[in-house]
Every structure is written in structure tokens, then in C-alpha cells.
Amino acid sequence: MATLGPTALLRCLLLSAILALVLFLTSVWLPQGGIGDCGPGHLPCQTHRTTPQPPLVEPDGAPPFIKECPGQSFQVWRLLRFLTSSVSVADDVLLEPYLQSWDQLIIFMESLGPVVSFFSQKVNEKMDLIRQLARTHGPKGGVRGAEDAYRSVRSMVEAELQAGVVDFSRRTDSGCRTLLRLHRSLLWLAMTLDGLTHEPDQQGRLKTPGELSRDAYQVALAPHHSWVLRQAAELVFLALPEREYFLRLVCAQSQHEAEPVLRILIRALQRVHGVTQRILEQHAMLDLP
């Protein structure tokens, strides 16, 4: 991991302090998501959009350029394995490998520095809620007829609609509403990574990861966030490391070396996003409050 100089370190500490203040204020004004405390004040979280078709990769059969990257927690092959497993059924997304994909994406985000924990904390809250619902209503939950309700996105959507726990006019603790927030965040990440594969502009300049992340945020998340959260997100974009650091996270030493890995990863994210998008759209759930 790269070492920060005194100026960069000071800036990072200052940004962290400001972000901590913003997070404190949001926790005072707006309740955080979780079992039993989501409600009319619960914050929206995150979104996505894309159309996919990827040749996915099992870890053991991964292309030679997708390899174990020594000395770091985030491993592309592991994320790809869970993304692939989550869409192994026709036109559906299995929830457990989907959430395991998010476990890996959180490791990726946290590898970018402490300020990015602003996003990973929100994602963790959503994942915890869906897992708690699955434990409550799954095979050991003792709820009659609900054994498979939280096995996949489609089964969860249909079961929650049938049970009447999805409200289209107010915020609730439903798994569908929570999944929609994760779905939006997946688009943000996929768009940010896709930006890293783009060619330089007419002036020969490549956008920084902070700029790419801000652009993706404006499309995927900003329309669903309060003013306070949008300001906090700006601090995250300022604190993101340089492009070279992102490339090293996918075990690449150059843009040329990183591109094939990024493209496979982006296609996998798009595939999961596309199937989820269709299910939510079929049930008019893309704008749940």
C-alpha cells in the first residue's frame, strides 16, 4: 500500500474529521437502516443500471491474467466467483452469493482508504438487514411456507408482495426496498470501474478516479440522496487515491494490463445488475421510497 506524504496525510485527516461530523449529523437527523428502525426517516441508499452478457469466470478456470494478488485482502477472482454463482439460475439472482459479492466489494472499497467507509458502512447496514430477514424467514426461521422466500431476488420479491410487507408509498424494512439500495450502489461501482477503461480525452487527459466516481454518483445515487449525504460524498471523491492505486488492486502494473481484468469484472457486475433490474422493473419496484 502506498505511503502518504505529510500534506496528503493532513488532507486525509481533515477530510476524515469533516466526514465524521457529517455522518454524526446524518445519524442525528435521519435514522439508519436496520431491523425495526427503518421508517419514514430511513435514508435511501444506492442504485444501478446496465445491460449485460458476460462470459463469467470460476476461480479455478480464470484467464491467466486473473490471478491471486499477494499481500492484499481484495482478490478479483474471488469477487468474480460470487458474481458468477449468483446468476447461475435462469433470470434470477441467488441472494447468498449476491451478498457474498458485496462482502468482496466492501473489502475493495475499504482498501481505498478510511474515508470510503462512508459508503461501505451504508452497504453493510443493507446487507445485515437482508441477512436478518433471511434468517427470520428461511428454513430455520419457523415461518410456514417461507422456506425459499429469501433464496433469490425473485422469490424474495414475490414472497414480500404476497405478505404485504412492501409499501409503495412509504419507507419500510422490506428486503425489496433494501435490495433496491444495494442495486443502485452496484451501478455506481460498475460505472466507476468502467470509467477506468476509457481512453484519454482530446487533450490526452485521463479522468481521475475521484472524477469518475463523482460522475457515476451523479447518475446512480445522487438523485436518491439527501443534500447532506451528497455533500459527504464529495469528501469521499476528494480522498480517493490515484488511478495507479486502483490498478494495483486488480493486480495490474499498467493501464494496458488492467483493462482485460476490468472488462471481465464490469461484465460480471453488469450481468448481475441487469437480471436484478429486470426483476425489480417487472414488479414496479425501481422507485420504492
Short mmCIF file of C-alpha atoms in Angstrom, two decimals:
data_model
loop_
_atom_site.label_atom_id
_atom_site.label_comp_id
_atom_site.label_asym_id
_atom_site.label_seq_id
_atom_site.Cartn_x
_atom_site.Cartn_y
_atom_site.Cartn_z
CA MET A 1 0.00 0.00 0.00
CA ALA A 2 1.34 3.45 -0.93
CA THR A 3 2.52 5.77 1.85
CA LEU A 4 1.05 9.23 2.15
CA GLY A 5 3.24 12.33 2.38
CA PRO A 6 2.71 14.85 5.21
CA THR A 7 0.48 17.11 3.08
CA ALA A 8 -1.66 14.25 1.77
CA LEU A 9 -1.90 12.79 5.26
CA LEU A 10 -3.02 16.13 6.69
CA ARG A 11 -5.63 16.49 3.97
CA CYS A 12 -6.90 12.95 4.59
CA LEU A 13 -7.17 13.60 8.35
CA LEU A 14 -9.03 16.85 7.72
CA LEU A 15 -11.44 15.16 5.31
CA SER A 16 -11.99 12.32 7.77
CA ALA A 17 -12.83 14.78 10.54
CA ILE A 18 -15.31 16.66 8.33
CA LEU A 19 -16.86 13.41 7.15
CA ALA A 20 -17.19 12.14 10.72
CA LEU A 21 -19.08 15.33 11.55
CA VAL A 22 -21.39 14.88 8.56
CA LEU A 23 -22.04 11.25 9.46
CA PHE A 24 -22.81 12.29 13.03
CA LEU A 25 -25.29 14.86 11.80
CA THR A 26 -26.98 12.36 9.50
CA SER A 27 -27.30 9.88 12.36
CA VAL A 28 -28.92 12.60 14.48
CA TRP A 29 -31.34 13.79 11.80
CA LEU A 30 -32.08 10.60 9.94
CA PRO A 31 -32.33 7.07 11.41
CA GLN A 32 -30.03 4.43 9.96
CA GLY A 33 -31.37 1.30 8.33
CA GLY A 34 -31.70 -1.90 10.28
CA ILE A 35 -34.24 -4.36 11.59
CA GLY A 36 -37.00 -2.49 13.30
CA ASP A 37 -35.57 1.02 12.98
CA CYS A 38 -36.18 1.74 9.29
CA GLY A 39 -39.13 4.01 8.83
CA PRO A 40 -40.25 7.27 7.35
CA GLY A 41 -36.87 8.78 8.13
CA HIS A 42 -34.71 5.95 6.77
CA LEU A 43 -32.15 7.13 4.23
CA PRO A 44 -32.19 5.96 0.65
CA CYS A 45 -29.01 4.23 -0.20
CA GLN A 46 -27.90 3.23 -3.65
CA THR A 47 -28.74 2.24 -7.37
CA HIS A 48 -27.62 0.71 -10.68
CA ARG A 49 -28.40 0.27 -14.32
CA THR A 50 -26.89 -1.62 -17.25
CA THR A 51 -27.39 -4.37 -19.75
CA PRO A 52 -25.16 -7.41 -19.57
CA GLN A 53 -23.87 -10.58 -21.12
CA PRO A 54 -20.67 -11.84 -19.62
CA PRO A 55 -18.60 -14.97 -20.04
CA LEU A 56 -18.05 -15.45 -16.35
CA VAL A 57 -15.12 -16.84 -14.55
CA GLU A 58 -14.81 -19.53 -11.95
CA PRO A 59 -11.68 -19.02 -9.85
CA ASP A 60 -10.06 -22.27 -10.93
CA GLY A 61 -10.80 -21.63 -14.61
CA ALA A 62 -9.99 -17.93 -14.63
CA PRO A 63 -7.99 -16.49 -17.53
CA PRO A 64 -4.26 -16.40 -16.81
CA PHE A 65 -4.32 -12.62 -16.27
CA ILE A 66 -6.77 -13.00 -13.35
CA LYS A 67 -4.56 -14.26 -10.62
CA GLU A 68 -4.08 -14.23 -6.88
CA CYS A 69 -2.65 -10.88 -5.88
CA PRO A 70 -0.27 -11.44 -2.97
CA GLY A 71 -0.25 -9.13 0.03
CA GLN A 72 -3.77 -7.68 -0.25
CA SER A 73 -7.22 -8.58 1.01
CA PHE A 74 -9.18 -7.83 -2.16
CA GLN A 75 -8.96 -10.52 -4.84
CA VAL A 76 -10.69 -10.09 -8.22
CA TRP A 77 -11.06 -13.83 -8.80
CA ARG A 78 -12.96 -14.22 -5.53
CA LEU A 79 -15.41 -11.44 -6.40
CA LEU A 80 -15.91 -12.96 -9.86
CA ARG A 81 -16.66 -16.36 -8.34
CA PHE A 82 -19.52 -14.98 -6.25
CA LEU A 83 -20.88 -12.77 -9.04
CA THR A 84 -20.91 -15.80 -11.35
CA SER A 85 -22.55 -18.03 -8.76
CA SER A 86 -25.29 -15.51 -8.08
CA VAL A 87 -26.64 -15.70 -11.65
CA SER A 88 -26.31 -19.45 -12.15
CA VAL A 89 -30.10 -19.79 -12.37
CA ALA A 90 -32.30 -18.63 -15.24
CA ASP A 91 -33.39 -14.98 -14.98
CA ASP A 92 -32.86 -14.77 -11.24
CA VAL A 93 -30.17 -13.82 -8.74
CA LEU A 94 -29.34 -16.04 -5.77
CA LEU A 95 -29.22 -13.89 -2.66
CA GLU A 96 -26.42 -15.53 -0.68
CA PRO A 97 -23.73 -15.35 -3.41
CA TYR A 98 -25.07 -11.88 -4.26
CA LEU A 99 -24.40 -10.77 -0.68
CA GLN A 100 -21.04 -12.55 -0.71
CA SER A 101 -20.19 -10.49 -3.79
CA TRP A 102 -20.95 -7.42 -1.73
CA ASP A 103 -18.67 -8.73 1.05
CA GLN A 104 -15.86 -8.63 -1.52
CA LEU A 105 -16.88 -5.22 -2.83
CA ILE A 106 -16.74 -3.85 0.71
CA ILE A 107 -13.17 -5.16 1.01
CA PHE A 108 -12.44 -3.36 -2.28
CA MET A 109 -13.96 -0.10 -1.04
CA GLU A 110 -12.22 -0.25 2.32
CA SER A 111 -8.92 -0.83 0.52
CA LEU A 112 -9.33 2.68 -0.93
CA GLY A 113 -8.91 4.32 2.46
CA PRO A 114 -10.82 5.10 5.66
CA VAL A 115 -12.93 7.90 4.18
CA VAL A 116 -14.64 5.45 1.80
CA SER A 117 -16.09 3.73 4.86
CA PHE A 118 -18.87 6.31 4.42
CA PHE A 119 -20.22 4.09 1.63
CA SER A 120 -19.18 0.70 2.98
CA GLN A 121 -20.96 1.40 6.28
CA LYS A 122 -24.22 2.08 4.44
CA VAL A 123 -23.82 -1.06 2.33
CA ASN A 124 -23.14 -3.17 5.43
CA GLU A 125 -26.38 -1.96 7.01
CA LYS A 126 -28.36 -3.08 3.97
CA MET A 127 -26.67 -6.48 3.80
CA ASP A 128 -27.23 -7.09 7.52
CA LEU A 129 -30.92 -6.34 7.13
CA ILE A 130 -31.42 -8.78 4.23
CA ARG A 131 -29.45 -11.49 6.04
CA GLN A 132 -31.52 -10.97 9.17
CA LEU A 133 -34.73 -11.28 7.15
CA ALA A 134 -33.39 -14.48 5.56
CA ARG A 135 -32.59 -15.92 9.00
CA THR A 136 -36.02 -14.99 10.30
CA HIS A 137 -37.97 -16.33 7.35
CA GLY A 138 -35.63 -19.00 6.00
CA PRO A 139 -35.57 -22.76 6.60
CA LYS A 140 -34.76 -22.35 10.31
CA GLY A 141 -36.98 -19.34 10.87
CA GLY A 142 -40.07 -21.38 11.56
CA VAL A 143 -42.27 -19.27 9.29
CA ARG A 144 -44.61 -21.62 7.48
CA GLY A 145 -44.37 -21.57 3.69
CA ALA A 146 -41.44 -19.14 3.71
CA GLU A 147 -38.58 -21.64 3.39
CA ASP A 148 -37.45 -20.35 -0.01
CA ALA A 149 -38.60 -16.74 0.31
CA TYR A 150 -35.11 -15.31 0.66
CA ARG A 151 -33.26 -17.79 -1.53
CA SER A 152 -33.24 -15.48 -4.54
CA VAL A 153 -34.21 -11.96 -5.59
CA ARG A 154 -37.30 -13.15 -7.47
CA SER A 155 -38.55 -15.37 -4.64
CA MET A 156 -38.00 -12.57 -2.10
CA VAL A 157 -39.88 -10.04 -4.25
CA GLU A 158 -42.83 -12.38 -4.80
CA ALA A 159 -42.98 -13.51 -1.14
CA GLU A 160 -42.83 -9.97 0.24
CA LEU A 161 -45.50 -8.76 -2.18
CA GLN A 162 -47.73 -11.65 -1.18
CA ALA A 163 -47.12 -10.96 2.52
CA GLY A 164 -47.91 -7.26 2.05
CA VAL A 165 -44.64 -6.02 3.55
CA VAL A 166 -43.67 -3.89 0.53
CA ASP A 167 -45.15 -0.41 0.70
CA PHE A 168 -45.09 1.69 -2.48
CA SER A 169 -45.91 4.95 -0.68
CA ARG A 170 -43.70 4.96 2.43
CA ARG A 171 -40.38 3.59 3.65
CA THR A 172 -40.37 0.16 5.26
CA ASP A 173 -37.92 -2.51 6.39
CA SER A 174 -38.68 -4.80 3.45
CA GLY A 175 -35.95 -6.81 1.78
CA CYS A 176 -37.09 -5.44 -1.60
CA ARG A 177 -36.56 -1.82 -0.61
CA THR A 178 -33.19 -2.67 0.92
CA LEU A 179 -32.12 -4.62 -2.17
CA LEU A 180 -33.01 -1.63 -4.35
CA ARG A 181 -30.49 0.47 -2.41
CA LEU A 182 -27.77 -2.14 -2.98
CA HIS A 183 -28.80 -2.37 -6.62
CA ARG A 184 -28.22 1.37 -7.06
CA SER A 185 -24.81 1.14 -5.40
CA LEU A 186 -23.80 -1.67 -7.72
CA LEU A 187 -24.40 0.62 -10.68
CA TRP A 188 -22.23 3.30 -9.08
CA LEU A 189 -19.33 0.85 -8.66
CA ALA A 190 -19.71 -0.66 -12.14
CA MET A 191 -19.78 2.80 -13.75
CA THR A 192 -16.74 3.94 -11.77
CA LEU A 193 -14.75 0.87 -12.83
CA ASP A 194 -15.93 1.26 -16.41
CA GLY A 195 -14.55 4.80 -16.39
CA LEU A 196 -11.10 3.41 -15.64
CA THR A 197 -11.13 1.65 -19.03
CA HIS A 198 -11.93 4.79 -21.06
CA GLU A 199 -9.50 6.39 -23.49
CA PRO A 200 -7.93 9.80 -22.75
CA ASP A 201 -9.94 12.87 -23.80
CA GLN A 202 -8.98 15.11 -26.76
CA GLN A 203 -6.36 16.80 -24.61
CA GLY A 204 -4.83 13.41 -23.82
CA ARG A 205 -6.02 13.55 -20.21
CA LEU A 206 -7.46 10.64 -18.24
CA LYS A 207 -10.07 11.43 -15.59
CA THR A 208 -9.02 10.72 -12.00
CA PRO A 209 -10.85 8.01 -10.00
CA GLY A 210 -12.40 10.79 -7.91
CA GLU A 211 -13.85 12.42 -11.03
CA LEU A 212 -15.05 9.07 -12.40
CA SER A 213 -16.65 8.19 -9.09
CA ARG A 214 -18.36 11.59 -8.90
CA ASP A 215 -19.74 11.20 -12.45
CA ALA A 216 -21.11 7.74 -11.61
CA TYR A 217 -22.54 9.01 -8.34
CA GLN A 218 -24.48 11.77 -10.10
CA VAL A 219 -26.23 9.14 -12.23
CA ALA A 220 -26.68 6.25 -9.79
CA LEU A 221 -27.00 7.65 -6.29
CA ALA A 222 -27.26 11.43 -6.04
CA PRO A 223 -30.91 11.59 -7.20
CA HIS A 224 -31.84 9.36 -4.23
CA HIS A 225 -29.70 11.03 -1.54
CA SER A 226 -30.34 13.98 0.72
CA TRP A 227 -28.31 17.18 0.39
CA VAL A 228 -26.27 16.23 3.47
CA LEU A 229 -25.28 12.86 2.02
CA ARG A 230 -24.39 14.42 -1.33
CA GLN A 231 -22.00 16.82 0.42
CA ALA A 232 -20.45 13.94 2.39
CA ALA A 233 -19.96 12.01 -0.85
CA GLU A 234 -17.97 14.94 -2.28
CA LEU A 235 -15.43 14.44 0.51
CA VAL A 236 -15.08 10.78 -0.44
CA PHE A 237 -14.32 11.67 -4.06
CA LEU A 238 -11.63 14.14 -2.99
CA ALA A 239 -9.96 11.49 -0.84
CA LEU A 240 -9.86 8.68 -3.42
CA PRO A 241 -6.35 7.51 -4.37
CA GLU A 242 -4.80 7.91 -7.79
CA ARG A 243 -5.52 5.64 -10.77
CA GLU A 244 -2.33 3.62 -10.23
CA TYR A 245 -3.60 2.52 -6.83
CA PHE A 246 -6.83 1.20 -8.37
CA LEU A 247 -4.82 -0.71 -10.95
CA ARG A 248 -2.71 -2.34 -8.25
CA LEU A 249 -5.91 -3.52 -6.52
CA VAL A 250 -6.66 -5.63 -9.60
CA CYS A 251 -3.05 -6.80 -9.58
CA ALA A 252 -2.01 -4.77 -12.63
CA GLN A 253 1.04 -2.58 -13.09
CA SER A 254 -0.29 -0.55 -16.04
CA GLN A 255 -3.50 0.59 -17.72
CA HIS A 256 -2.90 -1.88 -20.55
CA GLU A 257 -2.52 -4.79 -18.13
CA ALA A 258 -5.58 -3.79 -16.07
CA GLU A 259 -8.07 -3.36 -18.92
CA PRO A 260 -8.87 -7.04 -19.68
CA VAL A 261 -9.35 -7.75 -15.96
CA LEU A 262 -11.57 -4.68 -15.51
CA ARG A 263 -13.67 -5.54 -18.56
CA ILE A 264 -14.39 -9.07 -17.29
CA LEU A 265 -15.26 -7.67 -13.87
CA ILE A 266 -17.51 -4.97 -15.36
CA ARG A 267 -19.37 -7.52 -17.50
CA ALA A 268 -19.96 -9.68 -14.41
CA LEU A 269 -21.30 -6.69 -12.46
CA GLN A 270 -23.49 -5.73 -15.42
CA ARG A 271 -24.92 -9.21 -15.69
CA VAL A 272 -25.97 -9.29 -12.03
CA HIS A 273 -27.28 -5.75 -12.28
CA GLY A 274 -29.22 -6.49 -15.47
CA VAL A 275 -31.06 -9.51 -14.07
CA THR A 276 -31.87 -7.68 -10.83
CA GLN A 277 -33.04 -4.66 -12.82
CA ARG A 278 -35.47 -6.75 -14.85
CA ILE A 279 -36.99 -8.37 -11.75
CA LEU A 280 -37.46 -5.05 -9.95
CA GLU A 281 -38.83 -3.42 -13.10
CA GLN A 282 -41.33 -6.26 -13.69
CA HIS A 283 -42.74 -5.59 -10.22
CA ALA A 284 -42.61 -1.76 -10.47
CA MET A 285 -40.03 -1.56 -7.67
CA LEU A 286 -37.39 0.75 -9.17
CA ASP A 287 -38.75 3.76 -7.28
CA LEU A 288 -39.64 2.31 -3.88
CA PRO A 289 -39.50 5.16 -1.30
#
